[in-house]
Tab-separated table of C-alpha atoms in Angstrom:
chain	number	residue	atom	x	y	z
Z	64	MET	CA	0.121	0.007	0.038
Z	65	SER	CA	2.976	2.289	-0.716
Z	66	GLN	CA	3.531	4.879	-3.044
Z	67	GLN	CA	7.251	4.942	-2.778
Z	68	SER	CA	9.590	3.585	-5.679
Z	69	ILE	CA	13.245	3.970	-6.602
Z	70	GLY	CA	13.862	3.753	-10.216
Z	71	VAL	CA	17.321	2.953	-11.171
Z	72	LEU	CA	16.426	2.763	-14.932
Z	73	ILE	CA	13.558	4.805	-16.290
Z	74	LEU	CA	12.746	4.784	-19.953
Z	75	SER	CA	10.406	6.908	-21.972
Z	76	ILE	CA	7.979	5.010	-23.960
Z	77	GLN	CA	5.473	6.264	-26.481
Z	78	ALA	CA	1.789	4.867	-25.665
Z	79	THR	CA	0.254	2.946	-28.383
Z	80	GLN	CA	-3.066	2.408	-26.164
Z	81	ALA	CA	-4.200	4.567	-23.161
Z	82	VAL	CA	-1.989	3.461	-20.254
Z	83	VAL	CA	-2.620	3.613	-16.599
Z	84	ALA	CA	-0.069	4.067	-14.119
Z	85	GLY	CA	0.928	1.225	-11.998
Z	86	ARG	CA	0.493	-1.359	-14.667
Z	87	PHE	CA	3.013	-3.518	-16.250
Z	88	VAL	CA	3.703	-2.427	-19.790
Z	89	THR	CA	5.664	-3.461	-22.840
Z	90	ALA	CA	8.219	-2.004	-25.021
Z	91	VAL	CA	5.468	-0.992	-27.553
Z	92	GLY	CA	3.667	1.059	-25.095
Z	93	ARG	CA	0.691	-1.025	-24.158
Z	94	HIS	CA	-0.320	-2.978	-21.045
Z	95	ALA	CA	1.341	-6.329	-20.794
Z	96	ALA	CA	-0.880	-9.367	-21.418
Z	97	PRO	CA	-1.335	-12.193	-19.121
Z	98	GLN	CA	1.345	-15.029	-19.881
Z	99	THR	CA	3.634	-12.609	-21.278
Z	100	ASN	CA	6.768	-10.597	-19.853
Z	101	ALA	CA	6.763	-6.957	-19.293
Z	102	LEU	CA	9.408	-4.234	-20.004
Z	103	GLY	CA	8.660	-2.674	-16.653
Z	104	VAL	CA	5.941	-0.620	-14.999
Z	105	ALA	CA	4.263	2.473	-16.039
Z	106	ASN	CA	4.984	5.471	-13.703
Z	107	SER	CA	2.158	7.783	-15.061
Z	108	ASN	CA	-1.052	7.662	-17.218
Z	109	ALA	CA	-0.715	8.294	-20.703
Z	110	ALA	CA	-2.779	8.735	-23.876
Z	111	VAL	CA	-2.240	7.258	-27.232
Z	112	GLY	CA	0.914	8.812	-28.756
Z	113	GLU	CA	2.009	10.371	-25.412
Z	114	TYR	CA	5.455	9.566	-23.819
Z	115	PHE	CA	5.226	8.084	-20.288
Z	116	PRO	CA	8.034	6.888	-17.957
Z	117	VAL	CA	8.677	3.162	-17.265
Z	118	THR	CA	10.559	1.791	-14.384
Z	119	VAL	CA	12.523	-0.963	-15.699
Z	120	LEU	CA	15.102	-1.577	-13.044
Z	121	GLY	CA	14.353	-0.742	-9.406
Z	122	THR	CA	11.397	-0.720	-7.172
Z	123	ALA	CA	7.955	0.200	-8.651
Z	124	THR	CA	4.247	0.710	-7.294
Z	125	VAL	CA	1.931	-2.049	-8.969
Z	126	THR	CA	-1.753	-2.302	-8.682
Z	127	VAL	CA	-2.759	-5.845	-7.644
Z	128	ALA	CA	-5.900	-7.895	-8.809
Z	129	GLU	CA	-5.726	-10.065	-5.732
Z	130	ASN	CA	-4.401	-10.465	-2.253
Z	131	ILE	CA	-0.590	-10.544	-2.283
Z	132	ALA	CA	1.796	-11.526	0.319
Z	133	ARG	CA	5.013	-10.015	0.900
Z	134	ASP	CA	7.674	-12.160	-0.822
Z	135	GLN	CA	5.282	-13.459	-3.113
Z	136	ARG	CA	6.222	-13.645	-6.967
Z	137	ILE	CA	4.021	-11.542	-9.191
Z	138	GLN	CA	2.980	-12.303	-12.715
Z	139	VAL	CA	0.930	-10.241	-15.081
Z	140	GLY	CA	-2.776	-10.404	-14.753
Z	141	ALA	CA	-5.398	-8.701	-17.352
Z	142	ASP	CA	-4.789	-5.259	-18.233
Z	143	GLY	CA	-1.262	-5.289	-16.981
Z	144	VAL	CA	-2.101	-5.525	-13.153
Z	145	GLY	CA	-0.279	-7.607	-11.088
Z	146	ALA	CA	-1.493	-11.170	-10.071
Z	147	ALA	CA	-0.261	-13.964	-7.793
Z	148	HIS	CA	2.255	-16.117	-9.555
Z	149	GLY	CA	0.914	-19.298	-10.706
Z	150	THR	CA	2.442	-21.182	-13.750
Z	151	ASP	CA	3.023	-17.997	-15.852
Z	152	ILE	CA	6.120	-15.833	-15.909
Z	153	ALA	CA	7.125	-14.205	-12.848
Z	154	VAL	CA	7.789	-10.631	-13.483
Z	155	ALA	CA	8.477	-8.936	-10.074
Z	156	LEU	CA	8.622	-10.000	-6.309
Z	157	ALA	CA	6.297	-8.160	-3.845
Z	158	LEU	CA	8.076	-6.242	-1.140
Z	159	GLU	CA	4.970	-5.703	0.980
Z	160	SER	CA	1.487	-7.384	1.058
Z	161	GLY	CA	-1.678	-5.891	-0.104
Z	162	LEU	CA	-5.354	-6.545	-0.876
Z	163	ALA	CA	-6.988	-6.689	-4.281
Z	164	GLY	CA	-7.234	-3.247	-5.807
Z	165	ASP	CA	-4.249	-1.848	-3.631
Z	166	SER	CA	-0.916	-0.463	-5.066
Z	167	VAL	CA	2.172	-2.522	-3.687
Z	168	ARG	CA	5.986	-2.117	-3.959
Z	169	VAL	CA	7.494	-4.739	-6.101
Z	170	LEU	CA	11.170	-5.375	-7.396
């Protein structure tokens, strides 16, 4: 439930769809899809054509779709939100616990 993050590497990406802050995104400027990898986490909202900052390396704040425990692996859920790791690609590690709809710090 933190809004703190420490971006070590932040890239500017052009949005190819409307992007919501706190979601996993791809290098082509859209929310990452389930069962895929992600470039990083969007730091701000962006409309199509706008550039937005993406935390690629470091800690970031991600919106989660379900309850997450500290130290739990995170995978991409629907619309780029974080989901508890199951069988898909783990893209982050939760640094704190949170409830569905919360923003949690991830590494």
